[in-house]
XYZ file of C-alpha atoms in Angstrom:
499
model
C 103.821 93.281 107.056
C 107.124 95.295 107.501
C 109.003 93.134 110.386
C 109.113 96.519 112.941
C 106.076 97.247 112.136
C 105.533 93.051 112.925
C 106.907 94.042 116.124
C 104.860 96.840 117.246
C 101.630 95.183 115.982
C 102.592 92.120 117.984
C 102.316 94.796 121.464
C 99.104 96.504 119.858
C 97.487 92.936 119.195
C 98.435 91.422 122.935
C 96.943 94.943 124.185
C 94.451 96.088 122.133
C 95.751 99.535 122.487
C 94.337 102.602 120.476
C 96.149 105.512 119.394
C 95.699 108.633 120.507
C 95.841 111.954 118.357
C 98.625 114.701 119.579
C 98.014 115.895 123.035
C 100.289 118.706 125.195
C 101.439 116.187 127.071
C 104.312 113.179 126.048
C 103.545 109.968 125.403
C 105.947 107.049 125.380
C 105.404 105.462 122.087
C 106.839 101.733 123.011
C 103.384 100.008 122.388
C 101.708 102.482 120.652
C 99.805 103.789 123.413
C 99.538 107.289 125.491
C 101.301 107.077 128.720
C 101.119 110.569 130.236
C 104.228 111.050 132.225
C 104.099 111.222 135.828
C 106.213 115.067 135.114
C 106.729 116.899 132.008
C 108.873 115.842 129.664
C 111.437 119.140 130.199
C 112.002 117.325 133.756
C 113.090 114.265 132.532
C 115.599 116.222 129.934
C 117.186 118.799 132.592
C 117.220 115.363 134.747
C 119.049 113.109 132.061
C 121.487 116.206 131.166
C 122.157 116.926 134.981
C 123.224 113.051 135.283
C 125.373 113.309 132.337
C 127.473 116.392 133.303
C 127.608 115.767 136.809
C 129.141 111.987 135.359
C 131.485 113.988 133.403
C 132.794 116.284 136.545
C 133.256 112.799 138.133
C 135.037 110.729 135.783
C 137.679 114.552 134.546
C 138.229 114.779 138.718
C 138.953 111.208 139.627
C 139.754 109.270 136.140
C 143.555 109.021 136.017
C 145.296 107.266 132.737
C 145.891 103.942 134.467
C 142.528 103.398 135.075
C 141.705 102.106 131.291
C 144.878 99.924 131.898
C 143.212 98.171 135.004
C 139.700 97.762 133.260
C 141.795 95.789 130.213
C 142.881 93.013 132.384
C 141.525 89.766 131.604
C 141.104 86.308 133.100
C 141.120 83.347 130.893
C 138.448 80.936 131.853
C 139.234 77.987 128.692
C 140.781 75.519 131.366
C 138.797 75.891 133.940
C 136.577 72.819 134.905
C 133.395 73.679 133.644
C 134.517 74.557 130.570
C 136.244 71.296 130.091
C 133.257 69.657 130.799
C 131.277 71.255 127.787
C 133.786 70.460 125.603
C 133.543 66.971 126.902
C 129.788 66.659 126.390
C 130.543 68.513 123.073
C 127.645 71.355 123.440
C 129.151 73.312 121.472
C 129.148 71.543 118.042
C 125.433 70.378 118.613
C 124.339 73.851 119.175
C 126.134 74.639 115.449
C 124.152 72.159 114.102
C 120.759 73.578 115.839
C 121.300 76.703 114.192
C 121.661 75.137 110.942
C 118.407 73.491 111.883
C 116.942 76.266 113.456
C 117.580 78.215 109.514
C 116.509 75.441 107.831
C 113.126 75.669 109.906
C 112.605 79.153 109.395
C 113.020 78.980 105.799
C 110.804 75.690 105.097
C 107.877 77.051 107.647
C 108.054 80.713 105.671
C 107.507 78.852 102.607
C 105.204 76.054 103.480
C 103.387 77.490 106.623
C 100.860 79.506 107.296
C 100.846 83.168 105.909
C 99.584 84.580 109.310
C 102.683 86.672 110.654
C 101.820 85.655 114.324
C 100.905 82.235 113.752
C 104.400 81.198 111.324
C 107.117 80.301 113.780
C 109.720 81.708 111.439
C 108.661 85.639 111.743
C 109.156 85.264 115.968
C 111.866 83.247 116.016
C 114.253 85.562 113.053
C 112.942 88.772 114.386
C 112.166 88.623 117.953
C 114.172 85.732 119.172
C 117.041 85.906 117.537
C 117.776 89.385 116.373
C 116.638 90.792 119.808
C 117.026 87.528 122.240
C 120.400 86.314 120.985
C 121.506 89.932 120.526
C 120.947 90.722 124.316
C 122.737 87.512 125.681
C 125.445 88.462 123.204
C 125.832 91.329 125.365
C 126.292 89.205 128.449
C 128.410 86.086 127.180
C 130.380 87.588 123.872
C 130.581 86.885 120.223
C 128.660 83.185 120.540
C 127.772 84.155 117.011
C 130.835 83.696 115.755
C 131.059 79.941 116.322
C 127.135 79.619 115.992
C 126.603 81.453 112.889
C 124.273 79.046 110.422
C 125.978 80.167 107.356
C 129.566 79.481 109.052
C 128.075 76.629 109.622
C 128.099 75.317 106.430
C 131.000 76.982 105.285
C 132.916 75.092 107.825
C 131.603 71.708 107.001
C 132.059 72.624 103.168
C 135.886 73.687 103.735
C 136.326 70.123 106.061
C 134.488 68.597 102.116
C 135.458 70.353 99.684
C 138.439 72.684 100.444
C 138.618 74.440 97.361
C 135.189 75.950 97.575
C 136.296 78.039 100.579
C 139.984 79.186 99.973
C 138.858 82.441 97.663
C 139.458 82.910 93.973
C 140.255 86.079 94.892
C 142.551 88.131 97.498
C 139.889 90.043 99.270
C 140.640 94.265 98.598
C 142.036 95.728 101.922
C 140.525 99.334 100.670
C 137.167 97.804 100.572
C 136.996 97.037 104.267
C 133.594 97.249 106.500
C 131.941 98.667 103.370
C 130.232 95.404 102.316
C 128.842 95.026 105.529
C 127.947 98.364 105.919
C 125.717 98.452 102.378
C 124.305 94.675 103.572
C 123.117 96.571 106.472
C 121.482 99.833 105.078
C 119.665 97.086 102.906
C 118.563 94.801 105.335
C 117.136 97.805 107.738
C 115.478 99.359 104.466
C 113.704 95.433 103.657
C 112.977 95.450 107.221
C 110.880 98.358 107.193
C 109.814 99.088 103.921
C 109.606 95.412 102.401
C 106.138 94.455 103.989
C 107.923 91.344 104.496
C 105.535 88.172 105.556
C 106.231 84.419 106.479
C 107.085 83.321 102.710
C 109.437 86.466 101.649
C 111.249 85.727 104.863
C 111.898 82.517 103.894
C 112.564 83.697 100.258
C 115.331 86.644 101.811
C 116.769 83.737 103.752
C 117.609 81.689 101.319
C 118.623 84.344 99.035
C 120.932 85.307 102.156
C 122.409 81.520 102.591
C 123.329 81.581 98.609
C 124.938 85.291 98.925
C 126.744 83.897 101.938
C 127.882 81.055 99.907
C 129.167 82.686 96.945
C 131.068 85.132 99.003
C 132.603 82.557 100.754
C 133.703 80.868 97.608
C 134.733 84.188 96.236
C 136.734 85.925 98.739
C 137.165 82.859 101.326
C 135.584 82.308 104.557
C 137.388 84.459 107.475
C 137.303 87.355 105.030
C 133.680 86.974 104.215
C 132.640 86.504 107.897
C 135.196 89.499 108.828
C 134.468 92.395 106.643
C 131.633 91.344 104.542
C 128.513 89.668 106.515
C 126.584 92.357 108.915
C 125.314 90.022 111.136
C 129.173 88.740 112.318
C 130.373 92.983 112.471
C 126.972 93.709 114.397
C 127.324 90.857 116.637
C 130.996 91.151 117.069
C 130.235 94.735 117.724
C 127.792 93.784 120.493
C 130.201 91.275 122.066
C 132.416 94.214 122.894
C 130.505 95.183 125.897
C 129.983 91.347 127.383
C 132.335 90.577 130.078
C 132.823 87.767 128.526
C 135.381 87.244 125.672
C 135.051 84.630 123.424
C 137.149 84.103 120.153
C 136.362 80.809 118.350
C 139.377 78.374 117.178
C 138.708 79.321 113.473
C 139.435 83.030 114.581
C 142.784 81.994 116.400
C 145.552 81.284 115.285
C 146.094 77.415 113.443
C 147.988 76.022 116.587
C 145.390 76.755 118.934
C 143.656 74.030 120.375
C 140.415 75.144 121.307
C 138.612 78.688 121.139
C 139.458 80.993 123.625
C 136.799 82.342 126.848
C 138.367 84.962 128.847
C 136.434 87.007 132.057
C 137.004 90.972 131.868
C 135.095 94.360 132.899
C 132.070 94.944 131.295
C 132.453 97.430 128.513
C 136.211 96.497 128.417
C 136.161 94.861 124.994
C 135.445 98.610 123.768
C 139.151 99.587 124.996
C 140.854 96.851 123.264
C 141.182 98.129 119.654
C 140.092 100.942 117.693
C 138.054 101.484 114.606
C 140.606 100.462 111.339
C 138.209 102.008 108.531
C 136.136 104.909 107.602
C 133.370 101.742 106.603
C 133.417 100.241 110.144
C 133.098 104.405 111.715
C 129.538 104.425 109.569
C 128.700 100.873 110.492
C 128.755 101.600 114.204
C 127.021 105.485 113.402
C 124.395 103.387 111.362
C 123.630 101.248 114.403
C 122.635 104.488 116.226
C 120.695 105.942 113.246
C 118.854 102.964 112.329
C 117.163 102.581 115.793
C 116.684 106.135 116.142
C 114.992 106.638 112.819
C 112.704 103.500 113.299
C 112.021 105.245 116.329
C 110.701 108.351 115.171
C 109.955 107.739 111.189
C 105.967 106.699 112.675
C 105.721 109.675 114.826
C 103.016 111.870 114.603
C 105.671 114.648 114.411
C 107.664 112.945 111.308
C 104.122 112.723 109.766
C 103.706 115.922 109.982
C 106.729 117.366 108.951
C 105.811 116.291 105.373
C 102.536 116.222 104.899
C 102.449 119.975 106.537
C 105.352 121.103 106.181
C 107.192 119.748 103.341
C 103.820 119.593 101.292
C 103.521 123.676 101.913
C 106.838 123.871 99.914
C 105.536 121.589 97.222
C 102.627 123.252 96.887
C 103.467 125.027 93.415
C 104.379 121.713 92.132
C 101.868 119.158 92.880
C 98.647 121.965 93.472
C 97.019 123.122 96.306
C 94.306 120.781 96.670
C 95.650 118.038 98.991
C 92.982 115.459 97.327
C 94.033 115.748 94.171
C 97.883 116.085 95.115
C 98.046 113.020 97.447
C 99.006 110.721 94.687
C 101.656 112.820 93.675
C 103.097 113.012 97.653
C 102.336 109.762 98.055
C 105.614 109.214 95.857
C 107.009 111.759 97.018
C 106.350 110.050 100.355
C 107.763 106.787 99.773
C 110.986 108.244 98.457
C 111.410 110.276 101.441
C 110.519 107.123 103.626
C 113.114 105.463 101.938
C 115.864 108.415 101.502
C 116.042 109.221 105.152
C 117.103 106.186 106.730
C 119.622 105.443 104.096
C 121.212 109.079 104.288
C 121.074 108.815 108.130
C 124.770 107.345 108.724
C 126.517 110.149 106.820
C 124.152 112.554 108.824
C 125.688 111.394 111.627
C 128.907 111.182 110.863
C 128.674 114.618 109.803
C 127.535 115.794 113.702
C 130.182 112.959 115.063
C 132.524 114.854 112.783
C 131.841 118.651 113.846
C 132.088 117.431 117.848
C 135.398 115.687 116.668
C 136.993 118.842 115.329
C 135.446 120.750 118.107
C 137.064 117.881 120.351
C 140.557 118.672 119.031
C 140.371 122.207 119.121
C 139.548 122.253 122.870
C 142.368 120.046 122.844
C 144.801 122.250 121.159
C 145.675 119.368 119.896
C 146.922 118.578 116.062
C 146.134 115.087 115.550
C 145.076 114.151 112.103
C 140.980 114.694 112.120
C 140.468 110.943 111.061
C 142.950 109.356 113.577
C 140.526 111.308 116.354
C 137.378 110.023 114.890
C 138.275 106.367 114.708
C 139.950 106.318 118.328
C 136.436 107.526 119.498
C 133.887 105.425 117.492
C 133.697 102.373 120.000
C 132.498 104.909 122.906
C 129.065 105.095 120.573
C 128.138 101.763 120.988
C 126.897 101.849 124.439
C 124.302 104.301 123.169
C 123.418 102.112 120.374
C 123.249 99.087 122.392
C 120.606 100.803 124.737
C 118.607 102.535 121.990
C 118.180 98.981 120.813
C 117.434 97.868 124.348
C 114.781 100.810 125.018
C 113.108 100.065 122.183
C 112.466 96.199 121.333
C 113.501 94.500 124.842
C 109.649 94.392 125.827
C 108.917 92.251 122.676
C 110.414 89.882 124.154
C 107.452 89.541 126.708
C 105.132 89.881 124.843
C 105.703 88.102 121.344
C 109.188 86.135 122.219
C 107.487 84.277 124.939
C 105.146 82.876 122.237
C 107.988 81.298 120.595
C 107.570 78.317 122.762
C 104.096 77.143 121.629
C 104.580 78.283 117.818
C 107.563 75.362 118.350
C 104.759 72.661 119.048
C 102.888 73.799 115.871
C 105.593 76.113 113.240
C 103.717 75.699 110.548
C 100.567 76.954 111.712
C 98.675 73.469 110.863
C 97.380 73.178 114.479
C 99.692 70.964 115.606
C 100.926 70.092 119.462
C 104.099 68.695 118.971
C 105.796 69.001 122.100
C 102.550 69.458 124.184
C 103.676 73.439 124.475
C 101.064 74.928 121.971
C 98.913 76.397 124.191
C 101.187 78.127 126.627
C 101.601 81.564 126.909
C 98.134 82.031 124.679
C 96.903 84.735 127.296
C 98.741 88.309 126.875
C 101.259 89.747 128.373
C 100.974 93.630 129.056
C 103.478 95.336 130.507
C 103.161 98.416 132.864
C 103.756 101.491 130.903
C 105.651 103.351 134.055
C 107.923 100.919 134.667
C 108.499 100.603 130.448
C 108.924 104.277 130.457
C 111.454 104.030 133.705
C 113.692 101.458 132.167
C 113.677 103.001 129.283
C 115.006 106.520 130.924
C 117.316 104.869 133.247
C 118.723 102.639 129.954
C 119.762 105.512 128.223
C 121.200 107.446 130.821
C 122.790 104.889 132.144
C 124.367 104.072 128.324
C 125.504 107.487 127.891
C 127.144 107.813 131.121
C 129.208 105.148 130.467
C 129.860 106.399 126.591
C 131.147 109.512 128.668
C 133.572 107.427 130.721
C 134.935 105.398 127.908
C 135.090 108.875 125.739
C 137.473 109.945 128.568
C 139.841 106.998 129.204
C 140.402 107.975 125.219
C 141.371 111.001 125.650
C 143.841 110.317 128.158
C 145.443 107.761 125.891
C 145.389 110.672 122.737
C 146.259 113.560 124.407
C 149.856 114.688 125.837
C 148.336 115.894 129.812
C 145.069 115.144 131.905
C 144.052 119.010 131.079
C 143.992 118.528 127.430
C 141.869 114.918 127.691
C 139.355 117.090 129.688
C 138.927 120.093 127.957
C 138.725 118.295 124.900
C 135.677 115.870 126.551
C 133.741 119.213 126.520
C 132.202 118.821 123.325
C 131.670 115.683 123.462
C 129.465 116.015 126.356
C 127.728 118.590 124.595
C 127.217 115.939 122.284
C 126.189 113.233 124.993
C 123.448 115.421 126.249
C 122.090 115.780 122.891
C 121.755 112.092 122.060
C 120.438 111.931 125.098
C 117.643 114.519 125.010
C 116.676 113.332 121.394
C 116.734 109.685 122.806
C 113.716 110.604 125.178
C 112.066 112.922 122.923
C 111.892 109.882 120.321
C 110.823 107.924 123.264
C 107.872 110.416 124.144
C 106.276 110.600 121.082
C 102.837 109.163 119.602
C 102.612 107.232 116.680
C 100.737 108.059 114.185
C 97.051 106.119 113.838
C 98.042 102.760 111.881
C 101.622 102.295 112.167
């Protein structure tokens, strides 16, 4: 079983839900079921595009330049009392060594436990737990990944060993920047929904992942392996961006610091701090956006539809005009297409990023180099990725992440009750679809509105007068409104039976 596809069966198996076929009227697709909309969909768009330009009319009238100045302040927090005390009580080394633990388990129970998806403790915990769980409260206390990390982990306790197996052979290539990460992503989204991945080829990918880990490591050395070449630290370090929290481990620091650093700031302020360095890191972030998006509608009835009807009436002189006998041929075709999409998606959407960018500068009248423009932007995306992801998994972690608790008392499936938890949370939890489909609207409104205001504090700092940073915010509102409106369209549609 595909791990999304883990994730929407765990909301179809809680609920029981059934598919319906295409109707006139949207459906939010978040479980798989037909929610008819309280008011047509075309409200809901004029709505979410009213919101955004009256947002932008705000921010051009009242936004001056020393506003992003004010929202970088920052309050360190790493001698303050409470603070003190956890490093007292030393909570943060024993949770590094639960997440070694917490690895460990999920690869032993994916090889040894039960093959049932929902009864193996590793497929909640890896893909509901932590990549949606510890991605959300990354949002609200920082990079804790950074000192967490499992495969850090070990690195660290290797270089404290055995020195020489973490310096590098190797000086790592400057040119090559984000774009290991970047290809370690587009893989891991492509084994995540195409892989039909179950409790034992987890375990197998994550201990083919620990040994990939360690040989960069040993190749390149640790801080430029965790830096530029393992997805999970750029995603999560990504994600810490918005937290008002700011937390920068002691490895990250410099050598004479004596403990990591914790500093309180606006939320979102992390996004002013520095700018995109590389063309890799610009596709990374555009890749976060795309990957959610296409997982969002690749299972739509409409996607369906726009190969086997339309597509196949263009391949018709090719494969024949009987579908029956032409469906193994498309099937291929299929598959390819599946797999084509979501890896071409990125450099789709840097190619629209691009256009508004150029469009952005000529409003402007501006000549800055294309590039410089398109880098200063990129962090004002990530709101809108963070609440794509949001709007689309946070209610697994009702339904299935709950659940984590009592697969704890038995992992492996064996019908054990270790800690006396295994039968809690056993009934289902089902969600209200109007109040799923609310959140969901409000979520991405709410993310683009602030992509908006962060899109115009840069344009104050790139361009020479307040006119120019307005004007040139013009197309990227245009741009706004269209993530936006494709955002809820996603949203709205069924699924096709089976997915």
């Amino acid at each position: 079983m595909k791990p999304r596809a883990f994730h929407r069966h765990c909301l179809r198996a809680v609920a029981l839900l059934l598919l319906a076929a295409l109707s006139p009227s949207a459906a939010a697709h978040s479980f798989g079921q037909v929610y008819n909309l309280p008011v047509p969909m075309w409200m809901y768009l004029y709505g979410a595009a009213a919101a955004l330009v009256t947002s932008f009319l705000v921010v051009g009238y009242f936004v001056a330049t020393h506003a992003g100045e004010q929202r970088l302040r920052s309050y360190d927090i790493s001698a303050a009392a409470p603070i003190r005390l956890l490093r007292r009580l030393r909570v943060l080394p024993l949770l590094r060594g639960l997440s070694v633990l917490l690895l460990l388990l999920c690869v032993i129970t994916g090889l040894f436990g039960t093959r049932n998806a929902y009864g193996n403790f590793n497929m909640t915990f890896f893909w509901v737990v932590f990549l949606l769980g510890f991605a959300y409260l990354t949002l609200l206390l920082g990079d804790l990944y950074a000192a967490l990390n499992p495969w850090r982990v070990i690195a660290d306790v290797l270089q404290a060993h055995a020195p020489a197996l973490t310096q590098g052979r190797v000086r790592y290539p400057q040119p090559l920047g984000y774009w290991p990460a970047l290809l370690l992503y587009l893989a891991f989204i492509w084994i995540e929904l195409f892989a039909q991945l179950k409790p034992f080829s987890l375990g197998v990918l994550l201990l083919a992942y620990t040994a990939l880990n360690l040989l960069g490591v040993w190749l390149i050395g640790s801080r430029a392996w965790f830096r530029y070449c393992e997805f999970l630290s750029v995603w999560f370090r990504l994600l810490a961006k918005v937290a008002p929290v700011e937390f920068v481990p002691k490895a990250d620091l410099e050598p004479r610091a004596a403990h990591s650093r914790l500093r309180l700031r606006w939320p979102f302020a992390g996004l002013l701090q520095e700018k995109a360095d590389s063309l890799g890191l610009l596709l990374f972030v555009l890749f976060m956006l795309a990957s959610t998006s296409f997982d969002g509608l690749h299972e739509t009835v409409v996607w369906m539809k726009l190969f086997w009807v339309d597509v196949y009436e263009v391949l018709k002189p090719w494969v024949g005009g009987n579908p029956f006998q032409a469906y193994p041929k498309l099937r291929s075709l299929f598959l390819g297409w599946q797999t084509v999409a979501p890896l071409l998606s990125p450099l789709l959407y840097y190619a629209l990023y691009l256009l508004f960018i150029w469009l952005t500068r000529l409003a402007a009248r501006d000549h800055a180099p294309l590039r410089e423009l398109a880098l200063r932007f990129t962090f004002s995306l990530i709101p809108i990725a963070v609440v794509y992801h949001v709007t689309h998994y946070y209610t697994l972690l009702q339904t299935q992440g709950l659940k984590v608790l009592s697969l704890a008392s038995d992992p492996f499936g064996y019908g054990w009750n270790l800690f006396g938890t295994a039968q809690w949370f056993r009934a289902p939890f089902i969600p209200d679809m109007g109040t799923v489909w609310h959140v969901q609207v409000g979520l991405i409104v709410f993310g683009h509105i602030v992509s908006v205001y962060l899109a115009h504090l840069e344009a104050l700092q790139a361009f020479a007068t307040r006119r120019q940073a307005t004007l040139s915010q013009l197309p990227m509102l245009l741009l706004m409104v269209l993530f936006t409106t494709a955002g809820l369209w996603i949203l709205s549609q069924p699924l096709q039976p089976g997915s």
